[in-house]
mmCIF file of C-alpha atoms in Angstrom:
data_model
loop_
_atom_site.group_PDB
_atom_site.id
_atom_site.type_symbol
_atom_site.label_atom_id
_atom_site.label_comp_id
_atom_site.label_asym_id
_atom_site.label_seq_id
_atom_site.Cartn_x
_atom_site.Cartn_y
_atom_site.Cartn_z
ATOM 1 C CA UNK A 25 7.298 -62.749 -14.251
ATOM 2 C CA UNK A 26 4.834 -60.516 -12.189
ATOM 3 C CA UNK A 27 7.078 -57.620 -10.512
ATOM 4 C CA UNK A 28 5.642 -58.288 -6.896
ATOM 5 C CA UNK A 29 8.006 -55.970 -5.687
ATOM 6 C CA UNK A 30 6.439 -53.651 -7.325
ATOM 7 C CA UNK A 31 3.216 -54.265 -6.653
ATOM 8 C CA UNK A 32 3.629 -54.542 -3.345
ATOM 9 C CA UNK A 33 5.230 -51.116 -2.989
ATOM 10 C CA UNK A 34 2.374 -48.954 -5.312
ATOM 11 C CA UNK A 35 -0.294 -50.843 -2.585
ATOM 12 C CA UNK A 36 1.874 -49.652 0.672
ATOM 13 C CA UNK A 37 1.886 -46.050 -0.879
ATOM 14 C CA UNK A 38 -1.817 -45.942 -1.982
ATOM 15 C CA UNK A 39 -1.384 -45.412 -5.462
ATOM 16 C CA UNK A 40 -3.390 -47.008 -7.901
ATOM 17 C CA UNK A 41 -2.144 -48.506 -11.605
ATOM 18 C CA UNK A 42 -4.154 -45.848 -13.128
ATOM 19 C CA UNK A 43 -2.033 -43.117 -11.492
ATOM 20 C CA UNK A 44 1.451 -44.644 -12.234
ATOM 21 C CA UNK A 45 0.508 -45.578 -15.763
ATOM 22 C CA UNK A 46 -0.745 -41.482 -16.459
ATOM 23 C CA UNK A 47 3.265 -40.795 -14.633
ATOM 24 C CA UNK A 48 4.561 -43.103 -17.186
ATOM 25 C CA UNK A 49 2.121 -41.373 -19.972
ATOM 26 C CA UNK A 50 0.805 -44.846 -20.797
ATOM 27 C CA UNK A 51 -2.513 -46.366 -20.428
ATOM 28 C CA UNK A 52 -3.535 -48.010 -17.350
ATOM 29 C CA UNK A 53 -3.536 -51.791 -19.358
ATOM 30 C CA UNK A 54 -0.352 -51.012 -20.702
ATOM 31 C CA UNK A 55 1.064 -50.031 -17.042
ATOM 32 C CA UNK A 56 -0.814 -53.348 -15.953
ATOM 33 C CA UNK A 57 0.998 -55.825 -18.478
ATOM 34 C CA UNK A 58 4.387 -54.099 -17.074
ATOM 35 C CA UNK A 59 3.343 -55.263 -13.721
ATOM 36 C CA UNK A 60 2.453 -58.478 -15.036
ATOM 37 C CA UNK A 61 5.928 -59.084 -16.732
ATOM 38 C CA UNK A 62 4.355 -58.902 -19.900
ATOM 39 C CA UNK A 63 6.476 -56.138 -21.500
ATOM 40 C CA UNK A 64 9.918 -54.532 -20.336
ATOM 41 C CA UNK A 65 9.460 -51.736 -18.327
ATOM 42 C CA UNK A 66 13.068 -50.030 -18.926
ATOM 43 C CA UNK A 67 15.082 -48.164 -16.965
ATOM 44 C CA UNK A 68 14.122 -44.727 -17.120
ATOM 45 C CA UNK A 69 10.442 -46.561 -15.992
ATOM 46 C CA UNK A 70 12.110 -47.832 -12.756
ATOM 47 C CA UNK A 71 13.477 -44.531 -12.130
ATOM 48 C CA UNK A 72 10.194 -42.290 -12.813
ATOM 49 C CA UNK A 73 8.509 -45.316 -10.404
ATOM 50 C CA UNK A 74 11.429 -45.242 -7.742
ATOM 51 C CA UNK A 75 10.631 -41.409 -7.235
ATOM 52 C CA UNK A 76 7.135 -41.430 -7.026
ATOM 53 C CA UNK A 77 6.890 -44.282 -4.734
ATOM 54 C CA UNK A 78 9.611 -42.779 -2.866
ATOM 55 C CA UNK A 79 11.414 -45.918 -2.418
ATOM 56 C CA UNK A 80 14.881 -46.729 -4.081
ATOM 57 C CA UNK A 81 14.894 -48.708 -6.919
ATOM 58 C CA UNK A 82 16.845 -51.538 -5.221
ATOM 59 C CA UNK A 83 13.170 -52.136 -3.585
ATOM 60 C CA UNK A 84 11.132 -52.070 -6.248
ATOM 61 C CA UNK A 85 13.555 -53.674 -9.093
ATOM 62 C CA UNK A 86 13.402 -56.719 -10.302
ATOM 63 C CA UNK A 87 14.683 -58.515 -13.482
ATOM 64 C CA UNK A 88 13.309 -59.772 -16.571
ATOM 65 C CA UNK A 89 12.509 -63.489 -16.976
ATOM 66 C CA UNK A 90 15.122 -64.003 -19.623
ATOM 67 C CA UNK A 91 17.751 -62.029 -21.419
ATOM 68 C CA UNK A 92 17.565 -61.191 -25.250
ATOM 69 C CA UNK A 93 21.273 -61.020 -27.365
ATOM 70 C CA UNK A 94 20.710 -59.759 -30.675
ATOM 71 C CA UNK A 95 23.923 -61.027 -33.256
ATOM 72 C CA UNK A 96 24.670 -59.593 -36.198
ATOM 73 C CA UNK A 97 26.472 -61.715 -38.991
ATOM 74 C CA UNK A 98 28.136 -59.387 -40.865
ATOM 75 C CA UNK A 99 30.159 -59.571 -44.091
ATOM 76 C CA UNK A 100 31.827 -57.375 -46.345
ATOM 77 C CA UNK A 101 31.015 -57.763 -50.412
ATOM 78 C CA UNK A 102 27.697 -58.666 -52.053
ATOM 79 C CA UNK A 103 27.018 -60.932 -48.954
ATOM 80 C CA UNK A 104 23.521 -59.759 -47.098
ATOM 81 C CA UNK A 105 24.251 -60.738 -43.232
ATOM 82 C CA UNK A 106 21.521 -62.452 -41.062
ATOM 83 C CA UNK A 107 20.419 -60.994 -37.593
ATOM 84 C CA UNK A 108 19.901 -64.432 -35.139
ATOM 85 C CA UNK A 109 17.771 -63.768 -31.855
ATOM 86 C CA UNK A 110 18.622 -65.987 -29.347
ATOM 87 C CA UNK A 111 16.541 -65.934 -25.971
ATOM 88 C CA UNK A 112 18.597 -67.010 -22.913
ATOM 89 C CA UNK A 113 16.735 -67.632 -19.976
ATOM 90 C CA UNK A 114 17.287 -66.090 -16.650
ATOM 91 C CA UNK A 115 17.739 -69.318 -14.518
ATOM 92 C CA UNK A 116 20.276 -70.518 -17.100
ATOM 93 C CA UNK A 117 22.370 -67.554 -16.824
ATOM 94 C CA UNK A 118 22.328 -67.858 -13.430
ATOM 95 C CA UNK A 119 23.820 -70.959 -13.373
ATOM 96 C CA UNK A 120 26.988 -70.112 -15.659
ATOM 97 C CA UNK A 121 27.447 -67.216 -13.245
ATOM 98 C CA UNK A 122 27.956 -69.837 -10.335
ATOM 99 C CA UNK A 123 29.857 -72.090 -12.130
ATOM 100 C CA UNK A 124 32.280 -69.613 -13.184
ATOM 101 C CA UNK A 125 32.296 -67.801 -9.924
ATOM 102 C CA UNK A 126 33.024 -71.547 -8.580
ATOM 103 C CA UNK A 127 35.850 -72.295 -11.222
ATOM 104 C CA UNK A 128 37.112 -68.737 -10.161
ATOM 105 C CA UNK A 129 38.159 -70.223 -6.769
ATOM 106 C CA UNK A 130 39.108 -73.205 -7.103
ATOM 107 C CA UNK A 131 41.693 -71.045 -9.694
ATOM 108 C CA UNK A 132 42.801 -68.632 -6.475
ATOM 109 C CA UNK A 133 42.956 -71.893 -4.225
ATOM 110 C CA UNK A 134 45.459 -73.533 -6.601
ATOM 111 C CA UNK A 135 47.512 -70.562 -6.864
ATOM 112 C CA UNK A 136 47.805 -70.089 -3.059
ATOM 113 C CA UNK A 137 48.567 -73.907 -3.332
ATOM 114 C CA UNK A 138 51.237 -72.832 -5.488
ATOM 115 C CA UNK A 139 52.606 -70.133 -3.603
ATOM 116 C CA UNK A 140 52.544 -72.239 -0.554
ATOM 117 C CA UNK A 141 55.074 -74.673 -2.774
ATOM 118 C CA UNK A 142 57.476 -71.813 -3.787
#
C-alpha cells in the first residue's frame, strides 16, 4: 500500500526521494519501492524520516498491508521441525480486533448486570 502519508509530507518539505533515500544510505529506487509499499521500511526508517522531515512519526506512519507470523514446529529427538509462514492480512486483523473489543463489552455489561442483581 503506497505510504501517502509519507509522500505527502517529503512534497510539503521540498525534499526529493533522491535525498531521503542517500539519509537512509539506499538507492533512490529502493527508497521509491518503500514509498510504494513494496518493501518494509522498518522502524529505525520511520524514525531517521520523522527527523528529517521534522514531523512526528504519528504523521508520517502508516502500516503494512498485512502482517507476517513466522511458527516454528519444534521437536525434540531425530525429528527436523518445519517453519510455516502464514500471511494475515491487515483488514482481517482488523476485524478480530473489533469483534473482540465488542465481546469485551458485552462481558463488562453482563457483569454490571450482575452486580446490579447482587
Amino acid at each position: 500500500m503506497e505510504k501517502t502519508k509519507l509522500i505527502q509530507a517529503r512534497i510539503k518539505r521540498c525534499f526529493t526521494q533522491q535525498q531521503l533515500a542517500e539519509a537512509l544510505c539506499v538507492d533512490v529506487s529502493n527508497y521509491n519501492r518503500r514509498e510504494k509499499g513494496q518493501i518494509k521500511i522498518s522502524n529505525t526508517e520511520w524514525e531517521k524520516l520523522s527527523k528529517i522531515l521534522e514531523t512526528p512519526i504519528e504523521e508520517i506512519y502508516e502500516q503494512e498491508d498485512s502482517m507476517v507470523f513466522i511458527c516454528k514446529d519444534n521437536a525434540t529427538g531425530n525429528y527436523q521441525g518445519n517453519n510455516h509462514i502464514y500471511s494475515i492480512p491487515e483488514y482481517f486483523l482488523d476485524n478480530q480486533k473489533k469483534y473482540i473489543q465488542k465481546l469485551e463489552e458485552e462481558n463488562q455489561n453482563l457483569k454490571n448486570e450482575m452486580e446490579k442483581l447482587r
